[in-house]
Tab-separated table of C-alpha atoms in Angstrom:
chain	number	residue	atom	x	y	z
T	27	MET	CA	-15.901	-6.357	-15.524
T	28	ALA	CA	-15.611	-4.700	-12.252
T	29	ARG	CA	-13.643	-5.077	-9.049
T	30	ILE	CA	-13.431	-3.528	-5.597
T	31	TYR	CA	-9.854	-2.622	-4.365
T	32	GLY	CA	-8.289	-0.525	-1.585
T	33	LEU	CA	-5.037	0.332	0.339
T	34	GLU	CA	-4.199	0.383	3.966
T	35	THR	CA	-1.159	2.236	4.794
T	36	GLU	CA	0.538	2.565	8.241
T	37	TYR	CA	2.758	5.490	8.837
T	38	GLY	CA	5.760	5.881	11.050
T	39	LEU	CA	6.283	8.850	13.316
T	40	ALA	CA	9.530	10.467	14.900
T	41	HIS	CA	10.688	13.588	16.457
T	42	THR	CA	13.842	15.640	15.946
T	43	ALA	CA	14.489	17.430	19.245
T	44	ASP	CA	15.954	20.875	19.641
T	45	PRO	CA	19.810	20.649	20.690
T	46	GLU	CA	18.957	21.124	24.361
T	47	GLY	CA	15.276	20.026	24.203
T	48	ARG	CA	13.564	16.861	25.152
T	49	ARG	CA	12.954	14.102	22.486
T	50	ILE	CA	9.412	12.638	22.568
T	51	GLY	CA	8.511	9.076	21.303
T	52	PRO	CA	5.804	7.848	18.724
T	53	GLU	CA	3.137	7.150	21.607
T	54	GLU	CA	3.440	10.816	22.707
T	55	ILE	CA	3.410	12.225	19.243
T	56	ALA	CA	0.495	10.044	18.319
T	57	ARG	CA	-1.560	11.493	21.097
T	58	TYR	CA	-0.855	15.132	19.743
T	59	LEU	CA	-1.605	13.882	16.151
T	60	PHE	CA	-5.020	12.322	16.999
T	61	ARG	CA	-6.261	14.988	19.208
T	62	PRO	CA	-8.335	16.566	16.582
T	63	VAL	CA	-9.409	13.036	15.313
T	64	VAL	CA	-10.680	12.322	18.824
T	65	GLU	CA	-12.308	15.813	19.210
T	66	TRP	CA	-14.142	15.221	15.888
T	67	GLY	CA	-15.194	11.673	16.196
T	68	ARG	CA	-14.856	10.931	19.939
T	69	SER	CA	-12.574	8.215	18.921
T	70	SER	CA	-9.083	7.554	17.487
T	71	ASN	CA	-10.721	4.992	15.108
T	72	VAL	CA	-13.015	6.735	12.770
T	73	PHE	CA	-14.688	6.780	9.263
T	74	LEU	CA	-14.371	9.943	7.246
T	75	PRO	CA	-16.876	11.813	5.009
T	76	ASN	CA	-14.495	10.668	2.033
T	77	GLY	CA	-15.531	7.021	2.753
T	78	SER	CA	-12.148	6.174	4.309
T	79	ARG	CA	-11.078	4.935	7.812
T	80	LEU	CA	-8.462	6.650	9.970
T	81	TYR	CA	-7.188	5.129	13.068
T	82	LEU	CA	-4.166	4.538	15.327
T	83	ASP	CA	-2.841	1.041	14.900
T	84	VAL	CA	-0.714	-1.109	17.377
T	85	GLY	CA	2.782	0.559	17.999
T	86	SER	CA	1.421	4.137	17.674
T	87	HIS	CA	1.224	3.808	13.892
T	88	PRO	CA	-1.260	6.171	12.256
T	89	GLU	CA	-3.197	4.240	9.553
T	90	TYR	CA	-5.265	5.289	6.694
T	91	ALA	CA	-7.489	2.720	4.793
T	92	THR	CA	-8.842	4.223	1.464
T	93	ALA	CA	-12.628	3.947	0.595
T	94	GLU	CA	-13.492	1.260	-1.695
T	95	CYS	CA	-12.487	1.866	-5.390
T	96	ASP	CA	-13.373	0.322	-8.609
T	97	ASP	CA	-11.298	2.381	-10.810
T	98	LEU	CA	-7.726	2.619	-10.446
T	99	ARG	CA	-7.444	6.387	-10.779
T	100	ASP	CA	-9.923	6.733	-8.003
T	101	LEU	CA	-7.476	4.565	-6.086
T	102	LEU	CA	-4.486	6.629	-6.587
T	103	THR	CA	-6.359	9.711	-5.620
T	104	GLN	CA	-7.567	8.350	-2.425
T	105	ASP	CA	-4.196	7.208	-1.343
T	106	ARG	CA	-2.843	10.727	-2.163
T	107	ALA	CA	-5.731	12.350	-0.029
T	108	GLY	CA	-4.743	10.080	2.791
T	109	GLU	CA	-1.224	11.626	2.747
T	110	GLY	CA	-2.836	15.047	2.736
T	111	LEU	CA	-4.991	14.220	5.622
T	112	MET	CA	-1.888	12.817	7.710
T	113	ILE	CA	-0.009	16.214	6.625
T	114	ASP	CA	-2.936	18.283	8.090
T	115	LEU	CA	-2.911	16.376	11.374
T	116	LEU	CA	0.918	16.795	11.395
T	117	ASP	CA	0.743	20.480	11.122
T	118	LYS	CA	-1.779	20.715	13.895
T	119	ALA	CA	0.333	18.482	16.038
T	120	GLN	CA	3.432	20.461	15.401
T	121	THR	CA	1.678	23.801	16.479
T	122	ALA	CA	0.229	22.042	19.563
T	123	LEU	CA	3.623	20.638	20.622
T	124	GLU	CA	5.139	24.129	20.237
T	125	ALA	CA	2.204	25.629	22.389
T	126	ASP	CA	3.157	23.193	24.991
T	127	GLY	CA	6.748	24.353	24.933
T	128	ILE	CA	8.043	21.209	23.075
T	129	GLY	CA	10.584	22.335	20.573
T	130	GLY	CA	11.878	20.456	17.596
T	131	ARG	CA	9.881	18.836	14.652
T	132	VAL	CA	7.674	16.027	14.198
T	133	HIS	CA	8.094	13.753	11.348
T	134	MET	CA	5.896	11.320	9.490
T	135	VAL	CA	7.156	8.596	7.023
T	136	LYS	CA	5.399	6.497	4.344
T	137	ASN	CA	7.822	3.691	4.861
T	138	ASN	CA	7.684	0.000	6.276
T	139	THR	CA	10.456	0.066	8.738
T	140	ASP	CA	11.582	2.015	11.771
T	141	ALA	CA	15.029	2.858	13.138
T	142	ALA	CA	14.838	-0.092	15.611
T	143	GLY	CA	13.926	-2.551	12.615
T	144	ASN	CA	10.287	-2.958	13.330
T	145	SER	CA	8.193	-3.485	10.249
T	146	TYR	CA	4.784	-2.014	9.569
T	147	GLY	CA	2.520	-2.646	6.752
T	148	SER	CA	1.145	-1.440	3.437
T	149	HIS	CA	-1.644	-3.801	2.688
T	150	GLU	CA	-3.618	-4.383	-0.598
T	151	ASN	CA	-7.230	-5.565	-0.605
T	152	PHE	CA	-9.023	-7.105	-3.705
T	153	LEU	CA	-12.463	-8.338	-3.854
T	154	ILE	CA	-12.691	-11.799	-5.558
T	155	ARG	CA	-15.546	-14.058	-6.431
T	156	ARG	CA	-16.513	-16.805	-3.794
T	157	THR	CA	-16.730	-19.247	-6.646
T	158	LEU	CA	-12.961	-18.798	-7.602
T	159	ASP	CA	-10.621	-21.534	-6.264
T	160	PHE	CA	-8.760	-19.805	-3.748
T	161	ASN	CA	-6.046	-22.453	-3.577
T	162	ARG	CA	-5.456	-22.226	-7.282
T	163	LEU	CA	-5.477	-18.459	-7.078
T	164	THR	CA	-2.930	-18.304	-4.316
T	165	THR	CA	-0.740	-20.737	-6.061
T	166	VAL	CA	-0.652	-18.880	-9.406
T	167	LEU	CA	-0.402	-15.373	-7.617
T	168	LEU	CA	2.419	-16.129	-5.209
T	169	PRO	CA	5.198	-16.500	-7.933
T	170	PHE	CA	3.884	-12.919	-9.209
T	171	LEU	CA	3.948	-11.231	-5.729
T	172	VAL	CA	7.430	-12.713	-4.980
T	173	SER	CA	8.727	-11.162	-8.488
T	174	ARG	CA	6.745	-8.002	-8.575
T	175	GLN	CA	9.116	-6.196	-6.279
T	176	LEU	CA	11.549	-5.994	-9.247
T	177	LEU	CA	8.956	-3.744	-10.890
T	178	VAL	CA	7.711	-1.866	-7.790
T	179	GLY	CA	9.877	-2.157	-4.726
T	180	ALA	CA	10.507	0.876	-2.606
T	181	GLY	CA	14.285	0.064	-2.463
T	182	ALA	CA	16.338	-0.225	0.536
T	183	VAL	CA	19.770	-0.852	2.250
T	184	ILE	CA	19.496	-4.502	3.400
T	185	PRO	CA	22.031	-7.214	4.622
T	186	ARG	CA	23.679	-8.833	1.709
T	187	ARG	CA	22.850	-12.251	3.323
T	188	SER	CA	19.313	-12.625	4.874
T	189	ALA	CA	17.626	-15.177	7.300
T	190	PHE	CA	15.299	-17.712	5.869
T	191	ALA	CA	13.761	-18.716	9.213
T	192	PRO	CA	12.147	-16.511	11.989
T	193	GLU	CA	14.662	-17.739	14.700
T	194	GLU	CA	17.545	-16.664	12.409
T	195	GLU	CA	19.202	-13.315	12.205
T	196	ALA	CA	20.446	-11.733	9.121
T	197	ASP	CA	24.055	-11.047	8.806
T	198	ARG	CA	24.397	-7.423	9.046
T	199	SER	CA	28.112	-7.316	8.615
T	200	GLU	CA	27.844	-6.404	4.878
T	201	MET	CA	24.909	-4.177	3.464
T	202	MET	CA	23.762	-3.801	-0.063
T	203	PHE	CA	20.976	-1.766	-1.908
T	204	GLY	CA	18.091	-3.999	-2.621
T	205	LEU	CA	14.586	-3.942	-3.933
T	206	SER	CA	12.719	-4.134	-0.653
T	207	ALA	CA	13.280	-4.509	2.963
T	208	ARG	CA	9.714	-5.854	3.330
T	209	SER	CA	10.865	-9.180	1.753
T	210	ASP	CA	13.022	-9.815	4.874
T	211	VAL	CA	9.987	-9.998	7.309
T	212	MET	CA	7.970	-12.490	5.324
T	213	TRP	CA	7.920	-16.011	6.695
T	214	GLU	CA	5.227	-17.839	4.901
T	215	GLY	CA	3.468	-17.879	1.479
T	216	LEU	CA	-0.061	-18.067	2.958
T	217	SER	CA	-1.231	-17.707	6.593
T	218	SER	CA	-4.113	-16.179	8.340
T	219	ALA	CA	-1.591	-14.539	10.629
T	220	THR	CA	-0.476	-10.887	9.989
T	221	THR	CA	2.457	-10.317	12.697
T	222	ARG	CA	3.733	-13.327	14.452
T	223	SER	CA	4.191	-15.296	11.296
T	224	ARG	CA	3.670	-12.618	8.621
T	225	PRO	CA	2.647	-14.114	5.231
T	226	ILE	CA	2.862	-12.836	1.643
T	227	ILE	CA	-0.847	-13.395	1.331
T	228	ASN	CA	-3.195	-13.231	4.376
T	229	ALA	CA	-5.869	-16.076	4.298
T	230	ARG	CA	-8.132	-14.439	6.698
T	231	ASP	CA	-11.539	-14.611	5.283
T	232	GLU	CA	-13.070	-11.392	6.039
T	233	PRO	CA	-14.988	-10.052	2.990
T	234	HIS	CA	-16.792	-7.040	4.323
T	235	ALA	CA	-19.475	-7.906	1.682
T	236	ASP	CA	-22.051	-10.542	1.036
T	237	ALA	CA	-19.990	-13.620	1.994
T	238	GLU	CA	-22.037	-16.132	-0.172
T	239	LYS	CA	-20.834	-14.049	-3.124
T	240	TYR	CA	-17.420	-12.640	-2.443
T	241	ARG	CA	-14.301	-13.034	-0.280
T	242	ARG	CA	-11.468	-10.566	0.109
T	243	LEU	CA	-7.852	-11.126	-0.869
T	244	HIS	CA	-5.487	-9.402	1.646
T	245	VAL	CA	-2.031	-9.000	0.269
T	246	ILE	CA	0.444	-7.613	2.955
T	247	VAL	CA	3.807	-8.176	1.158
T	248	GLY	CA	3.869	-4.697	-0.629
T	249	ASP	CA	5.971	-1.724	-0.053
T	250	SER	CA	4.366	1.700	0.800
T	251	SER	CA	4.966	3.665	-2.518
T	252	MET	CA	5.574	7.284	-2.661
T	253	SER	CA	5.588	7.672	-6.404
T	254	THR	CA	1.861	7.532	-7.672
T	255	ALA	CA	3.469	5.968	-10.887
T	256	THR	CA	4.749	3.093	-8.944
T	257	SER	CA	1.383	2.761	-7.113
T	258	ALA	CA	-0.419	2.445	-10.470
T	259	LEU	CA	1.979	-0.250	-11.474
T	260	LYS	CA	1.857	-2.162	-8.075
T	261	ILE	CA	-1.980	-2.090	-7.939
T	262	GLY	CA	-2.633	-2.286	-11.619
T	263	SER	CA	-0.653	-5.266	-12.386
T	264	ALA	CA	-2.059	-7.233	-9.283
T	265	VAL	CA	-5.561	-6.299	-10.748
T	266	LEU	CA	-4.738	-7.533	-14.079
T	267	MET	CA	-3.169	-10.726	-12.626
T	268	LEU	CA	-6.616	-11.375	-10.771
T	269	ASP	CA	-8.563	-10.711	-13.914
T	270	LEU	CA	-6.522	-13.300	-15.822
T	271	ILE	CA	-6.949	-15.876	-13.129
T	272	GLU	CA	-10.671	-15.319	-12.981
T	273	GLN	CA	-11.094	-15.260	-16.580
T	274	GLY	CA	-9.613	-18.747	-16.641
T	275	ALA	CA	-6.234	-17.815	-18.352
T	276	ARG	CA	-3.764	-20.744	-18.905
T	277	ILE	CA	-1.130	-19.329	-16.531
T	278	PRO	CA	1.253	-22.091	-15.299
T	279	GLU	CA	-0.002	-23.342	-12.091
T	280	ASN	CA	3.233	-24.791	-10.675
T	281	GLY	CA	4.082	-22.502	-7.574
T	282	LEU	CA	7.464	-21.805	-5.963
T	283	ARG	CA	9.167	-24.627	-4.109
T	284	HIS	CA	10.645	-21.839	-1.675
T	285	PRO	CA	8.895	-18.747	-1.884
T	286	VAL	CA	10.056	-17.382	1.487
T	287	ARG	CA	13.667	-17.931	0.215
T	288	ASP	CA	12.809	-16.550	-3.196
T	289	ILE	CA	11.509	-13.654	-2.019
T	290	ARG	CA	14.770	-12.664	-0.267
T	291	LEU	CA	16.686	-13.705	-3.271
T	292	VAL	CA	14.771	-11.550	-5.617
T	293	ALA	CA	15.068	-8.594	-3.310
T	294	ARG	CA	19.028	-8.839	-3.727
T	295	ASP	CA	18.967	-9.139	-7.485
T	296	LEU	CA	18.607	-6.061	-9.409
T	297	THR	CA	19.021	-7.905	-12.797
T	298	GLY	CA	16.056	-10.193	-12.377
T	299	GLN	CA	17.963	-13.157	-13.328
T	300	VAL	CA	18.077	-15.141	-9.975
T	301	VAL	CA	17.045	-18.633	-10.662
T	302	LEU	CA	13.670	-19.561	-9.085
T	303	GLU	CA	12.693	-23.522	-8.731
T	304	ARG	CA	9.092	-24.470	-9.215
T	305	THR	CA	7.243	-27.133	-7.492
T	306	ASP	CA	7.517	-29.507	-10.663
T	307	GLY	CA	11.364	-29.143	-10.655
T	308	THR	CA	11.543	-26.579	-13.393
T	309	THR	CA	13.167	-23.233	-13.099
T	310	THR	CA	12.322	-19.739	-14.011
T	311	THR	CA	13.492	-16.124	-13.166
T	312	PRO	CA	11.624	-12.964	-11.912
T	313	LEU	CA	12.241	-11.379	-15.406
T	314	GLY	CA	10.947	-14.290	-17.247
T	315	LEU	CA	7.889	-14.693	-15.018
T	316	LEU	CA	6.964	-10.894	-15.418
T	317	GLY	CA	7.415	-10.958	-18.840
T	318	ASP	CA	4.971	-13.816	-19.469
T	319	TYR	CA	2.641	-12.229	-17.225
T	320	ARG	CA	2.885	-8.953	-18.890
T	321	ASP	CA	2.177	-10.347	-22.346
T	322	ARG	CA	-1.043	-11.981	-20.982
T	323	ALA	CA	-2.142	-8.903	-19.206
T	324	GLN	CA	-1.421	-6.757	-22.272
T	325	ARG	CA	-4.045	-8.831	-24.270
T	326	ILE	CA	-6.885	-8.033	-21.824
T	327	VAL	CA	-6.180	-4.597	-21.687
T	328	GLU	CA	-6.162	-4.141	-25.514
T	329	SER	CA	-9.543	-6.055	-25.461
T	330	GLY	CA	-11.001	-3.998	-22.595
T	331	GLU	CA	-11.603	-6.999	-20.491
T	332	HIS	CA	-10.012	-5.527	-17.213
T	333	SER	CA	-11.113	-4.260	-13.978
T	334	LEU	CA	-8.875	-1.019	-13.826
T	335	GLY	CA	-11.711	1.317	-14.922
T	336	ASP	CA	-9.711	3.971	-16.479
T	337	ASP	CA	-8.686	2.564	-19.995
T	338	GLU	CA	-5.934	5.273	-20.480
T	339	LEU	CA	-4.424	4.257	-17.192
T	340	ALA	CA	-4.768	0.613	-17.910
T	341	HIS	CA	-2.618	1.090	-21.002
T	342	TYR	CA	-0.080	3.209	-19.183
T	343	VAL	CA	0.244	0.340	-16.592
T	344	ILE	CA	1.083	-2.120	-19.460
T	345	ASP	CA	3.481	0.598	-21.089
T	346	LEU	CA	5.335	1.305	-17.687
T	347	TRP	CA	5.473	-2.596	-16.949
T	348	THR	CA	7.078	-3.092	-20.526
T	349	ARG	CA	9.566	-0.099	-20.169
T	350	MET	CA	10.678	-1.450	-16.691
T	351	LEU	CA	11.271	-4.925	-17.833
T	352	THR	CA	13.359	-3.358	-20.710
T	353	ALA	CA	15.269	-1.367	-18.281
T	354	VAL	CA	16.035	-4.212	-15.929
T	355	GLU	CA	17.188	-6.316	-18.756
T	356	SER	CA	19.406	-3.578	-20.162
T	357	GLN	CA	20.256	-2.217	-16.826
T	358	ASP	CA	19.549	1.186	-18.333
T	359	PHE	CA	16.852	2.842	-16.261
T	360	SER	CA	16.742	6.274	-18.021
T	361	SER	CA	13.185	5.505	-19.310
T	362	VAL	CA	11.769	4.943	-15.908
T	363	ASP	CA	13.868	7.185	-13.570
T	364	THR	CA	11.039	9.409	-12.665
T	365	GLU	CA	8.426	6.837	-12.333
T	366	ILE	CA	9.749	3.867	-9.978
T	367	ASP	CA	10.573	4.169	-6.315
T	368	TRP	CA	13.536	1.996	-6.181
T	369	VAL	CA	15.055	3.242	-9.233
T	370	MET	CA	14.924	6.915	-7.960
T	371	LYS	CA	16.098	5.979	-4.438
T	372	ARG	CA	19.231	4.131	-5.919
T	373	THR	CA	19.951	7.196	-8.000
T	374	LEU	CA	19.891	9.442	-4.994
T	375	ILE	CA	22.080	7.148	-2.996
T	376	GLU	CA	24.618	6.666	-5.681
T	377	ARG	CA	25.135	10.495	-6.196
T	378	SER	CA	25.660	10.748	-2.405
T	379	MET	CA	28.257	8.060	-2.403
T	380	GLN	CA	30.094	9.789	-5.351
T	381	ARG	CA	30.297	12.673	-3.189
T	382	GLY	CA	32.600	10.922	-0.709
T	383	ILE	CA	30.409	8.342	1.308
T	384	SER	CA	32.428	5.110	0.854
T	385	ASP	CA	30.017	2.915	2.878
T	386	ILE	CA	26.423	2.155	1.863
T	387	ALA	CA	25.788	1.441	5.663
T	388	ASP	CA	26.845	5.127	6.821
T	389	ALA	CA	24.352	6.797	8.899
T	390	ARG	CA	24.041	9.523	6.099
T	391	ILE	CA	22.850	6.975	3.725
T	392	HIS	CA	20.236	5.749	6.281
T	393	ARG	CA	19.230	9.440	6.839
T	394	LEU	CA	18.767	9.839	2.996
T	395	ASP	CA	16.463	6.702	2.822
T	396	ILE	CA	14.126	7.810	5.640
T	397	ALA	CA	13.997	11.294	4.037
T	398	TYR	CA	12.737	9.715	0.842
T	399	HIS	CA	9.671	8.550	2.625
T	400	ASP	CA	9.223	11.707	4.689
T	401	ILE	CA	5.827	13.421	3.949
T	402	THR	CA	6.664	16.193	6.274
T	403	PRO	CA	6.382	19.218	4.058
T	404	ALA	CA	9.449	21.112	5.384
T	405	THR	CA	11.712	18.197	5.321
T	406	GLY	CA	10.303	15.366	2.970
T	407	LEU	CA	12.428	14.657	-0.012
T	408	PHE	CA	9.878	13.192	-2.300
T	409	PRO	CA	7.644	16.188	-2.536
T	410	LYS	CA	10.675	18.242	-3.718
T	411	LEU	CA	11.374	15.614	-6.414
T	412	GLU	CA	7.687	16.029	-7.679
T	413	THR	CA	7.919	19.815	-7.675
T	414	GLY	CA	11.228	19.728	-9.507
T	415	GLY	CA	9.913	17.499	-12.164
T	416	MET	CA	12.113	14.684	-11.071
T	417	ALA	CA	9.213	12.383	-10.148
T	418	LYS	CA	6.156	11.942	-12.290
T	419	ASN	CA	2.650	12.581	-10.386
T	420	LEU	CA	-0.460	11.138	-11.882
T	421	VAL	CA	-2.740	13.009	-9.302
T	422	PRO	CA	-3.129	16.575	-9.567
T	423	ALA	CA	-2.972	18.407	-6.190
T	424	GLY	CA	-6.554	19.871	-6.613
T	425	THR	CA	-8.040	16.424	-7.373
T	426	ALA	CA	-6.367	15.016	-4.212
T	427	GLU	CA	-7.499	17.943	-2.099
T	428	ARG	CA	-11.125	17.387	-3.072
T	429	ALA	CA	-10.849	13.612	-2.382
T	430	LYS	CA	-9.998	14.443	1.296
T	431	THR	CA	-13.642	15.254	1.869
T	432	VAL	CA	-15.486	13.481	-1.250
T	433	PRO	CA	-15.756	9.753	-1.611
T	434	PRO	CA	-15.416	7.903	-4.951
T	435	GLU	CA	-18.844	8.142	-6.659
T	436	SER	CA	-19.087	4.400	-8.048
T	437	THR	CA	-18.914	2.323	-5.014
T	438	ARG	CA	-20.794	2.086	-1.709
T	439	ALA	CA	-18.302	4.614	-0.164
T	440	ALA	CA	-20.440	7.252	-1.557
T	441	ILE	CA	-23.249	6.094	0.656
T	442	ARG	CA	-21.123	5.781	3.935
T	443	GLY	CA	-19.527	9.201	3.176
T	444	GLU	CA	-22.948	10.853	2.753
T	445	PHE	CA	-24.189	9.242	6.242
T	446	VAL	CA	-21.071	10.148	8.008
T	447	ARG	CA	-21.313	13.937	6.838
T	448	ALA	CA	-25.115	14.137	7.598
T	449	ALA	CA	-25.034	12.446	11.132
T	450	HIS	CA	-22.144	14.497	11.953
T	451	ALA	CA	-23.724	17.686	10.902
T	452	ALA	CA	-26.939	16.827	12.804
T	453	ARG	CA	-24.901	15.967	15.911
T	454	ARG	CA	-26.202	12.410	15.915
T	455	ASP	CA	-24.476	9.570	17.758
T	456	TYR	CA	-23.590	7.046	15.171
T	457	THR	CA	-21.484	3.993	14.421
T	458	VAL	CA	-19.963	3.061	11.170
T	459	ASP	CA	-17.973	0.142	9.862
T	460	TRP	CA	-17.259	-1.122	6.281
T	461	VAL	CA	-20.713	-2.758	5.881
T	462	HIS	CA	-23.016	-1.163	8.476
T	463	LEU	CA	-24.502	2.187	9.207
T	464	ARG	CA	-26.312	2.642	12.688
T	465	LEU	CA	-27.840	5.452	14.749
T	466	ASN	CA	-26.871	4.914	18.391
T	467	ASP	CA	-30.250	6.177	19.839
T	468	GLU	CA	-33.522	4.843	21.124
T	469	SER	CA	-34.486	3.950	17.380
T	470	GLY	CA	-31.287	1.851	16.956
T	471	ARG	CA	-31.928	2.196	13.088
T	472	ALA	CA	-29.227	0.194	11.221
T	473	VAL	CA	-28.509	-0.444	7.499
T	474	ALA	CA	-26.323	-3.148	6.086
T	475	LEU	CA	-24.541	-2.408	2.746
T	476	LYS	CA	-23.553	-5.642	1.710
T	477	ASP	CA	-23.044	-4.916	-2.116
T	478	PRO	CA	-19.788	-2.873	-2.276
T	479	PHE	CA	-20.686	-1.920	-5.927
T	480	ALA	CA	-24.084	-0.268	-5.102
T	481	THR	CA	-24.166	3.407	-4.982
T	482	THR	CA	-27.801	3.528	-4.027
T	483	HIS	CA	-29.493	1.822	-1.110
T	484	PRO	CA	-33.222	2.706	-0.407
T	485	GLN	CA	-33.094	2.101	3.313
T	486	ALA	CA	-29.757	3.950	3.763
T	487	GLU	CA	-31.214	6.907	1.804
T	488	THR	CA	-34.240	6.974	4.245
T	489	LEU	CA	-31.925	6.764	7.243
T	490	ILE	CA	-30.106	9.723	5.877
T	491	ALA	CA	-33.187	11.697	5.098
T	492	GLY	CA	-34.345	11.265	8.764
T	493	LEU	CA	-31.085	12.922	10.137
């Protein structure tokens, strides 16, 4: 079976000024960052030759949306290529700032909250069949997404007591290490909103494909992952859950009675034993739920009836899922301490506190947390962990470098990438979105790529050949 999936990642920007220099804000950094993008594409919202979309989102957040993938290894590669493209832009911005006499260093972080507490997202997109009962899907999927942070959260220093309604404020008098800061900005289980009333699952029906056949599942609850192993488990487990649901597996259909409260409770319990109430009055735990889901997912991986593409990586997802459950149950994380973001971050924080920091709310711990997500080559912590063998990397550097210009070969991204490359080389004015290719000239020729699985399209090939 096959499925399309992709990631949208928003990045944070910051500037460390020289002692006597001027500090600039995200808006000014973004102008420097996107100067080469605008010069190349005459816009700060462009599609690239590798099939991806690069743009500046609300709040001066650079955002990279991967090309459509139908193979988990391709998606991991595309995501890492996006990091590489952002680093390239950051290097150019640093050079331009210095040329303009602005000292200090600009930073880019792949996380989900800034110093002011604002949240920005890492969104997962999955193509699902229109014939699937969407209400059943979300009912079954919500308990998984509430619990999944136990496996793949980024880790964060969060208030020990959180708010459960938008008008409330979390009690920040006491802080703790939790699984995710993202959980505290979720206010609904399912909604069509994304900011005002941020839901775990976004219900906006925008398939970017043939609407009679497909719809798009838009999950906005996840953390941005630094570790490619964590990304593999995050996306891989979600894809396997969708496979189970579409195949009609007899997964319990009783949802959680209080998903907004529960997602906060799970974030604050590193043992996976917090009690969650189902809508039928029965109770469960995150560890129990994830163990049941893993058992079911393992069967379809072993049968080959999955949509992860790469069988070897599919077995790795199950293996890491299993090791993580064992680690949580035993509280011995030595078997996953180079693969799971929150485990690696907690280890770094604990070591820092052992060296004399008594309060987890100390500013030095906050700086360490940010440094973990900093992709800036000179200052980022995670690249050093990978180089030192303390963080597993599933994407070779050469593969990620190639993916900065080459799209996945097994989806319509290959057609889009070829069109963008050819039209740009021919200096033709064009418009592209996820579905359409258009020449902005007197001919006005346009093509609609409604099938995201199609790697050939006669009309598109004719359009490209005529450039």
